[in-house]
CSV table of C-alpha atoms in Angstrom, one decimal:
chain,number,residue,atom,x,y,z
A,1,MET,CA,-26.5,-26.9,-48.7
A,2,ILE,CA,-27.8,-24.5,-46.1
A,3,ARG,CA,-28.8,-21.1,-47.5
A,4,VAL,CA,-28.5,-18.0,-45.2
A,5,ASN,CA,-31.2,-15.4,-45.5
A,6,TRP,CA,-29.1,-12.4,-44.7
A,7,LYS,CA,-32.1,-10.1,-44.3
A,8,HIS,CA,-33.7,-12.4,-41.7
A,9,LEU,CA,-30.3,-12.7,-39.9
A,10,ALA,CA,-29.9,-8.9,-39.8
A,11,ILE,CA,-33.4,-8.5,-38.4
A,12,GLY,CA,-32.7,-11.2,-35.7
A,13,LEU,CA,-29.4,-9.5,-34.7
A,14,ALA,CA,-31.2,-6.1,-34.5
A,15,ILE,CA,-33.9,-7.6,-32.3
A,16,LEU,CA,-31.6,-9.5,-30.0
A,17,PRO,CA,-30.5,-6.5,-27.8
A,18,PHE,CA,-34.1,-5.5,-27.2
A,19,ALA,CA,-35.0,-9.1,-26.4
A,20,ALA,CA,-32.2,-9.2,-23.8
A,21,VAL,CA,-33.4,-6.0,-22.2
A,22,PHE,CA,-36.9,-7.4,-22.1
A,23,VAL,CA,-35.8,-10.6,-20.4
A,24,ALA,CA,-33.9,-8.5,-17.8
A,25,TRP,CA,-36.8,-6.2,-17.4
A,26,ILE,CA,-39.3,-9.0,-16.5
A,27,GLY,CA,-36.8,-10.3,-14.0
A,28,PHE,CA,-36.5,-13.7,-15.7
A,29,PHE,CA,-32.7,-13.9,-15.0
A,30,ASN,CA,-32.0,-15.0,-11.4
A,31,VAL,CA,-29.4,-12.7,-9.9
A,32,GLY,CA,-29.4,-14.6,-6.5
A,33,ALA,CA,-26.1,-15.8,-5.2
A,34,SER,CA,-27.5,-18.9,-3.6
A,35,THR,CA,-27.9,-20.8,-6.8
A,36,GLY,CA,-24.3,-20.2,-8.1
A,37,HIS,CA,-23.3,-19.5,-11.7
A,38,TRP,CA,-24.1,-21.8,-14.6
A,39,LYS,CA,-21.0,-23.8,-15.4
A,40,ILE,CA,-20.5,-22.0,-18.7
A,41,THR,CA,-20.8,-18.6,-17.0
A,42,GLU,CA,-18.3,-19.6,-14.3
A,43,TRP,CA,-15.9,-20.9,-16.9
A,44,PHE,CA,-16.3,-17.8,-19.1
A,45,LEU,CA,-15.8,-15.3,-16.3
A,46,HIS,CA,-12.7,-17.0,-15.0
A,47,PHE,CA,-11.3,-17.4,-18.6
A,48,ALA,CA,-11.9,-13.7,-19.3
A,49,MET,CA,-10.3,-12.7,-16.0
A,50,ARG,CA,-7.2,-14.8,-16.5
A,51,SER,CA,-6.8,-13.7,-20.1
A,52,ALA,CA,-7.1,-10.0,-19.2
A,53,VAL,CA,-4.6,-10.3,-16.3
A,54,ARG,CA,-2.1,-12.2,-18.5
A,55,THR,CA,-2.4,-9.6,-21.3
A,56,TYR,CA,-2.2,-6.4,-19.1
A,57,SER,CA,0.6,-7.8,-17.0
A,58,LEU,CA,2.8,-7.8,-20.1
A,59,ALA,CA,3.3,-4.1,-19.5
A,60,VAL,CA,4.4,-4.6,-15.9
A,61,ASP,CA,8.2,-4.4,-15.3
A,62,ALA,CA,8.7,-6.9,-12.5
A,63,PRO,CA,11.9,-6.6,-10.4
A,64,GLU,CA,14.3,-9.5,-10.5
A,65,THR,CA,14.1,-9.7,-6.7
A,66,LEU,CA,10.9,-8.8,-4.8
A,67,PRO,CA,11.5,-6.2,-2.1
A,68,ARG,CA,11.6,-7.7,1.4
A,69,GLU,CA,11.7,-4.3,3.3
A,70,GLY,CA,7.9,-3.7,3.1
A,71,VAL,CA,6.7,-7.3,3.9
A,72,GLN,CA,5.8,-6.4,7.5
A,73,ALA,CA,3.7,-3.4,6.5
A,74,ALA,CA,2.1,-5.5,3.8
A,75,ALA,CA,1.2,-8.2,6.3
A,76,GLY,CA,-0.5,-5.5,8.5
A,77,HIS,CA,-2.5,-4.3,5.6
A,78,TYR,CA,-3.4,-7.8,4.6
A,79,ALA,CA,-4.8,-8.4,8.1
A,80,ARG,CA,-7.0,-5.3,7.9
A,81,GLY,CA,-8.1,-5.3,4.3
A,82,CYS,CA,-7.7,-8.8,2.8
A,83,ALA,CA,-7.8,-11.6,5.4
A,84,VAL,CA,-11.5,-11.1,6.1
A,85,CYS,CA,-12.2,-12.5,2.6
A,86,HIS,CA,-9.1,-14.5,1.7
A,87,GLY,CA,-8.3,-16.0,5.1
A,88,ALA,CA,-4.9,-16.1,6.8
A,89,PRO,CA,-2.8,-18.7,8.6
A,90,GLY,CA,-4.6,-19.7,11.8
A,91,GLU,CA,-7.7,-17.6,10.9
A,92,ARG,CA,-10.8,-19.1,9.4
A,93,ARG,CA,-13.0,-17.2,7.0
A,94,SER,CA,-16.6,-16.5,8.1
A,95,ALA,CA,-19.5,-18.5,6.8
A,96,ALA,CA,-20.8,-15.3,5.1
A,97,VAL,CA,-17.7,-14.9,3.0
A,98,ARG,CA,-18.0,-18.6,1.9
A,99,GLU,CA,-21.4,-17.8,0.5
A,100,MET,CA,-20.2,-14.9,-1.7
A,101,LEU,CA,-20.5,-15.3,-5.5
A,102,PRO,CA,-17.9,-15.7,-6.7
A,103,GLN,CA,-16.3,-17.0,-3.5
A,104,PRO,CA,-13.0,-15.3,-2.7
A,105,PRO,CA,-10.2,-17.9,-3.0
A,106,ASP,CA,-8.2,-19.1,0.0
A,107,LEU,CA,-4.9,-17.6,-1.0
A,108,GLN,CA,-2.8,-20.0,0.9
A,109,GLU,CA,-4.2,-22.7,-1.4
A,110,VAL,CA,-4.3,-20.7,-4.7
A,111,LEU,CA,-0.8,-19.4,-4.4
A,112,ALA,CA,0.8,-22.7,-3.4
A,113,GLY,CA,1.4,-23.5,-7.1
A,114,ASP,CA,2.8,-21.5,-9.9
A,115,LYS,CA,-0.6,-20.3,-11.1
A,116,TRP,CA,0.3,-16.6,-11.2
A,117,ASN,CA,3.6,-15.0,-11.9
A,118,ASP,CA,4.9,-11.8,-10.1
A,119,ALA,CA,3.7,-9.4,-12.8
A,120,GLU,CA,0.2,-10.9,-12.8
A,121,LEU,CA,-0.1,-10.7,-9.0
A,122,PHE,CA,1.0,-7.1,-9.2
A,123,ARG,CA,-1.7,-6.4,-11.8
A,124,ILE,CA,-4.4,-8.0,-9.6
A,125,VAL,CA,-3.3,-6.3,-6.4
A,126,LYS,CA,-2.9,-2.9,-7.9
A,127,HIS,CA,-6.0,-2.8,-10.1
A,128,GLY,CA,-8.4,-5.4,-8.5
A,129,VAL,CA,-10.9,-7.5,-10.5
A,130,ARG,CA,-14.3,-6.4,-11.6
A,131,PHE,CA,-17.5,-8.2,-10.7
A,132,THR,CA,-15.7,-10.1,-7.8
A,133,GLY,CA,-15.6,-7.6,-5.0
A,134,MET,CA,-11.8,-7.5,-5.3
A,135,PRO,CA,-10.9,-3.8,-4.9
A,136,ALA,CA,-8.0,-1.9,-6.4
A,137,TRP,CA,-5.1,-0.8,-4.2
A,138,PRO,CA,-6.4,2.3,-2.3
A,139,THR,CA,-3.9,4.5,-4.2
A,140,GLN,CA,-2.5,4.0,-7.7
A,141,ASN,CA,0.6,6.0,-6.8
A,142,ARG,CA,2.5,3.5,-4.6
A,143,ASP,CA,3.9,0.7,-6.7
A,144,ASP,CA,6.4,0.1,-3.9
A,145,GLU,CA,3.6,-0.9,-1.6
A,146,VAL,CA,2.0,-3.1,-4.2
A,147,TRP,CA,5.3,-4.9,-4.8
A,148,ALA,CA,5.7,-5.4,-1.0
A,149,MET,CA,2.3,-7.0,-1.0
A,150,VAL,CA,3.3,-9.3,-3.8
A,151,ALA,CA,6.4,-10.3,-1.8
A,152,PHE,CA,4.2,-11.0,1.2
A,153,LEU,CA,1.8,-13.1,-0.9
A,154,ARG,CA,4.7,-15.2,-2.2
A,155,ASN,CA,5.5,-16.2,1.4
A,156,LEU,CA,1.8,-16.8,2.4
A,157,PRO,CA,1.4,-20.4,1.3
A,158,GLY,CA,4.0,-21.9,3.6
A,159,MET,CA,3.5,-19.5,6.5
A,160,ASP,CA,2.4,-20.8,9.9
A,161,ALA,CA,0.0,-19.1,12.2
A,162,GLY,CA,2.7,-17.9,14.6
A,163,THR,CA,4.8,-16.2,11.9
A,164,TYR,CA,1.7,-14.6,10.5
A,165,ARG,CA,0.6,-13.2,13.8
A,166,ASP,CA,4.0,-11.8,14.5
A,167,LEU,CA,4.1,-10.1,11.1
A,168,ALA,CA,0.6,-8.8,11.1
A,169,TYR,CA,0.1,-7.9,14.8
A,170,GLY,CA,3.5,-8.0,16.5
A,171,HIS,CA,2.3,-8.1,20.1
A,172,ASP,CA,0.1,-10.1,22.4
A,173,ARG,CA,-2.5,-7.3,22.7
A,174,ARG,CA,-4.0,-8.3,19.4
A,175,PRO,CA,-6.5,-5.6,18.1
A,176,ASP,CA,-9.4,-6.1,15.8
A,177,PRO,CA,-7.8,-5.2,12.5
A,178,THR,CA,-11.1,-4.4,10.9
A,179,GLY,CA,-13.7,-1.8,11.7
A,180,PHE,CA,-13.7,1.8,12.9
A,181,HIS,CA,-11.5,2.8,16.0
A,182,ASP,CA,-13.0,5.4,18.2
A,183,ASP,CA,-11.2,4.3,21.4
A,184,PHE,CA,-7.6,5.5,21.9
A,185,ASP,CA,-6.3,2.2,23.3
A,186,ALA,CA,-7.7,0.3,20.3
A,187,ALA,CA,-6.4,2.9,17.9
A,188,LEU,CA,-2.9,2.8,19.4
A,189,ALA,CA,-2.9,-1.0,19.3
A,190,ASP,CA,-3.7,-0.8,15.6
A,191,CYS,CA,-0.9,1.7,15.0
A,192,ALA,CA,1.5,-0.5,17.0
A,193,ARG,CA,1.1,-3.4,14.6
A,194,CYS,CA,3.5,-1.6,12.3
A,195,HIS,CA,4.9,1.3,14.2
A,196,GLY,CA,5.3,-0.4,17.6
A,197,GLU,CA,4.0,1.3,20.7
A,198,ASP,CA,7.5,2.9,21.0
A,199,GLY,CA,7.2,4.4,17.5
A,200,MET,CA,10.5,2.7,16.3
A,201,GLY,CA,8.8,0.9,13.4
A,202,ARG,CA,8.8,-2.8,12.8
A,203,GLY,CA,10.0,-2.9,9.2
A,204,GLU,CA,12.4,-1.0,7.1
A,205,ALA,CA,9.6,0.6,5.1
A,206,VAL,CA,7.9,1.8,8.3
A,207,PRO,CA,9.3,5.2,9.5
A,208,ILE,CA,10.5,5.9,13.0
A,209,LEU,CA,7.8,8.1,14.6
A,210,SER,CA,9.3,8.5,18.1
A,211,GLY,CA,10.6,12.0,18.8
A,212,GLN,CA,9.0,13.6,15.8
A,213,ARG,CA,7.1,16.8,16.4
A,214,VAL,CA,3.3,16.6,17.2
A,215,ASP,CA,2.4,19.0,14.3
A,216,TYR,CA,4.2,16.9,11.8
A,217,LEU,CA,2.6,13.6,12.9
A,218,PHE,CA,-0.8,15.2,13.1
A,219,ALA,CA,-0.5,16.7,9.7
A,220,ALA,CA,0.5,13.4,8.2
A,221,LEU,CA,-2.6,11.6,9.7
A,222,GLU,CA,-4.8,14.3,8.3
A,223,ALA,CA,-3.2,14.1,4.9
A,224,TYR,CA,-3.6,10.3,4.7
A,225,ALA,CA,-7.2,10.5,5.7
A,226,ALA,CA,-7.9,13.2,3.1
A,227,ASP,CA,-6.1,11.2,0.4
A,228,THR,CA,-3.7,14.0,-0.2
A,229,ARG,CA,-0.7,11.8,0.8
A,230,ALA,CA,-0.7,8.5,-1.0
A,231,SER,CA,-0.3,5.2,0.9
A,232,GLY,CA,-2.6,2.3,0.5
A,233,VAL,CA,-1.6,1.1,3.9
A,234,MET,CA,-1.9,4.4,5.8
A,235,GLN,CA,-4.9,5.8,4.0
A,236,LEU,CA,-7.0,2.8,5.1
A,237,ALA,CA,-5.6,2.9,8.7
A,238,ALA,CA,-6.2,6.7,9.1
A,239,SER,CA,-9.7,6.7,7.5
A,240,GLU,CA,-10.7,3.9,9.9
A,241,THR,CA,-9.6,5.9,13.0
A,242,ASP,CA,-11.7,8.7,14.6
A,243,PRO,CA,-10.1,12.0,13.6
A,244,ARG,CA,-10.5,13.2,17.2
A,245,LEU,CA,-7.8,10.8,18.2
A,246,TYR,CA,-5.2,12.0,15.7
A,247,ARG,CA,-3.6,14.6,17.9
A,248,ARG,CA,-3.5,12.3,20.9
A,249,LEU,CA,-1.8,9.6,18.8
A,250,ALA,CA,0.6,12.2,17.5
A,251,GLU,CA,1.4,13.3,21.1
A,252,HIS,CA,2.0,9.7,22.2
A,253,TYR,CA,4.6,9.1,19.5
A,254,ALA,CA,6.2,12.5,19.8
A,255,GLU,CA,6.8,11.8,23.5
A,256,MET,CA,8.5,8.5,22.9
A,257,PRO,CA,12.3,8.5,23.2
A,258,ARG,CA,14.5,7.0,20.5
A,259,THR,CA,15.6,3.8,22.0
A,260,GLY,CA,17.6,0.9,20.6
A,261,THR,CA,18.6,2.7,17.4
A,262,ASP,CA,21.4,1.1,15.5
A,263,ARG,CA,23.4,3.5,13.4
A,264,ASP,CA,23.3,2.5,9.8
A,265,ASP,CA,26.5,0.8,8.7
A,266,ALA,CA,26.7,2.7,5.4
A,267,ASP,CA,29.7,3.0,3.1
A,268,ALA,CA,31.8,5.8,4.5
A,269,ALA,CA,32.3,7.4,1.1
A,270,LEU,CA,28.6,7.3,0.3
A,271,ALA,CA,27.7,8.9,3.7
A,272,ALA,CA,30.4,11.5,3.1
A,273,ARG,CA,28.8,12.4,-0.2
A,274,GLY,CA,25.4,12.6,1.5
A,275,ARG,CA,26.9,14.9,4.2
A,276,GLU,CA,28.2,17.2,1.5
A,277,ILE,CA,24.8,17.5,-0.2
A,278,ALA,CA,23.0,17.9,3.1
A,279,ARG,CA,25.2,20.8,4.2
A,280,ARG,CA,25.9,22.5,0.9
A,281,GLY,CA,23.3,21.3,-1.5
A,282,ILE,CA,23.9,21.0,-5.3
A,283,PRO,CA,23.8,24.6,-6.5
A,284,GLU,CA,24.2,23.7,-10.2
A,285,ARG,CA,20.9,21.7,-10.0
A,286,ASP,CA,19.1,24.1,-7.7
A,287,VAL,CA,19.2,21.7,-4.8
A,288,PRO,CA,19.5,23.6,-1.5
A,289,ALA,CA,21.1,22.3,1.7
A,290,CYS,CA,18.8,19.9,3.5
A,291,VAL,CA,19.9,21.2,6.9
A,292,THR,CA,18.4,24.6,6.0
A,293,CYS,CA,14.9,23.2,6.6
A,294,HIS,CA,15.4,19.9,8.5
A,295,ASP,CA,18.1,20.7,11.0
A,296,ARG,CA,17.1,24.0,12.6
A,297,PRO,CA,15.6,24.1,16.0
A,298,ASP,CA,13.2,26.9,14.9
A,299,ARG,CA,12.2,25.0,11.7
A,300,ASN,CA,8.6,24.8,10.5
A,301,PRO,CA,6.9,22.3,12.9
A,302,VAL,CA,5.6,20.2,10.0
A,303,PHE,CA,9.1,19.6,8.7
A,304,PRO,CA,10.3,16.2,10.1
A,305,SER,CA,13.6,15.4,11.6
A,306,LEU,CA,15.6,13.1,9.4
A,307,ASP,CA,18.3,12.1,11.8
A,308,GLY,CA,18.5,8.4,12.5
A,309,GLN,CA,15.5,7.7,10.2
A,310,LYS,CA,15.6,4.3,8.3
A,311,ARG,CA,17.6,4.3,5.2
A,312,TYR,CA,15.2,2.4,3.0
A,313,TYR,CA,12.3,4.7,4.1
A,314,LEU,CA,14.3,7.8,3.3
A,315,GLU,CA,15.2,6.6,-0.2
A,316,GLU,CA,11.6,5.7,-1.0
A,317,GLN,CA,10.3,9.0,0.1
A,318,LEU,CA,12.8,11.0,-1.9
A,319,ARG,CA,11.9,8.9,-5.0
A,320,LEU,CA,8.2,9.5,-4.4
A,321,PHE,CA,8.9,13.3,-4.2
A,322,ALA,CA,10.9,13.2,-7.4
A,323,GLU,CA,8.1,11.3,-9.2
A,324,ASP,CA,5.4,13.8,-7.9
A,325,LYS,CA,3.8,10.9,-5.9
A,326,ARG,CA,4.4,12.2,-2.4
A,327,GLY,CA,1.7,14.4,-1.0
A,328,GLY,CA,1.1,15.8,2.4
A,329,THR,CA,1.1,19.4,3.6
A,330,PRO,CA,1.2,22.5,1.2
A,331,PHE,CA,5.0,22.5,1.6
A,332,ARG,CA,5.3,19.2,-0.4
A,333,GLU,CA,5.9,21.2,-3.5
A,334,LEU,CA,9.1,22.5,-2.1
A,335,MET,CA,10.4,18.9,-1.6
A,336,ALA,CA,9.1,17.8,-5.0
A,337,LYS,CA,11.2,20.6,-6.7
A,338,VAL,CA,14.3,19.7,-4.7
A,339,ALA,CA,14.0,15.9,-5.3
A,340,LYS,CA,13.7,16.4,-9.0
A,341,GLY,CA,17.3,17.7,-8.9
A,342,LEU,CA,18.6,14.6,-7.3
A,343,GLU,CA,20.0,11.7,-9.1
A,344,GLU,CA,19.7,8.1,-7.8
A,345,ALA,CA,23.2,8.2,-6.4
A,346,ASP,CA,22.4,11.4,-4.5
A,347,ILE,CA,19.3,9.8,-3.0
A,348,GLU,CA,21.2,6.9,-1.8
A,349,ALA,CA,24.0,9.1,-0.4
A,350,LEU,CA,21.5,11.3,1.5
A,351,ALA,CA,19.7,8.3,3.0
A,352,ALA,CA,23.0,6.8,4.1
A,353,TYR,CA,24.1,10.1,5.7
A,354,PHE,CA,20.9,10.9,7.6
A,355,SER,CA,20.2,7.3,8.7
A,356,GLY,CA,23.7,7.2,10.3
A,357,ARG,CA,23.2,10.4,12.3
A,358,SER,CA,22.2,10.5,15.9
A,359,ASP,CA,18.9,12.0,16.6
A,360,THR,CA,19.9,15.1,18.6
A,361,ARG,CA,17.3,17.6,17.3
A,362,ARG,CA,13.6,17.6,17.3
């Protein structure tokens, strides 16, 4: 029978941390990436990561159907922030990335099976993974963008190069999606991947910029770059563009005419309810008439025109205001207060009404 000397065991356990620090201090442990991990280390790290993601994803309320409206914008962000490490259809990863430790997985291969469920992917995309170089989403206030990325990732395994290029770039003048843009043509080409050069937007989650006022567009770019308006997609794009180009980019889109707009085919009763709120407000809930600020020719130049804007985009922005997750100019507090008085049916009605209006005012 083995007898345990508890005194000796306690002394050994007390010494162990100091021994570990001493081993680290003398540089015995090799931190070089060229030799790879020990098999047990590799197994343990992956086991710990999968277990943590599985546990924390239990608190994620996954939608029954992933949102498709934001897939195009997610593809554009993937091309800028993810493809360099994880690869993309028709784009090979660099040799430098393949020597990283741990090596970032090729997502087309990893996601081909049922290895991760939607809630787990959401957890990884939103919060990142420590000790791997996988960053968290640039803002923690835009779950809608994270779910859009999950929807894009679900389509990635079977996606061909042509489909990916169309989603991520959208035009033949393919820009370098990474790096800092200090040239106007390069910056505009990067913007056009999601917004189009005409400013009409290539996805339902991407707003129409054409015809908006210069001051509004310029203020939005500054807010994104300063992290006072949350968007993982736009914060990255704005911060990687020379601020001296912001006004010129704003002027370009402000000068673009609204072309090819299809009026939203919304339910007539829903749009009529939206018209009532837009013109009269909801006095009993301290909701003023929208047209008071957004419809006047002499309105504040940083107040956008809502006429003809995309319905999905309008709904999402109103929800963000109501949840105190929409930043921007100092006037954001006005909209946050208004949006808190709106119910979900009111938000849908207002979006239906304004998306169906012709853009006659700027």
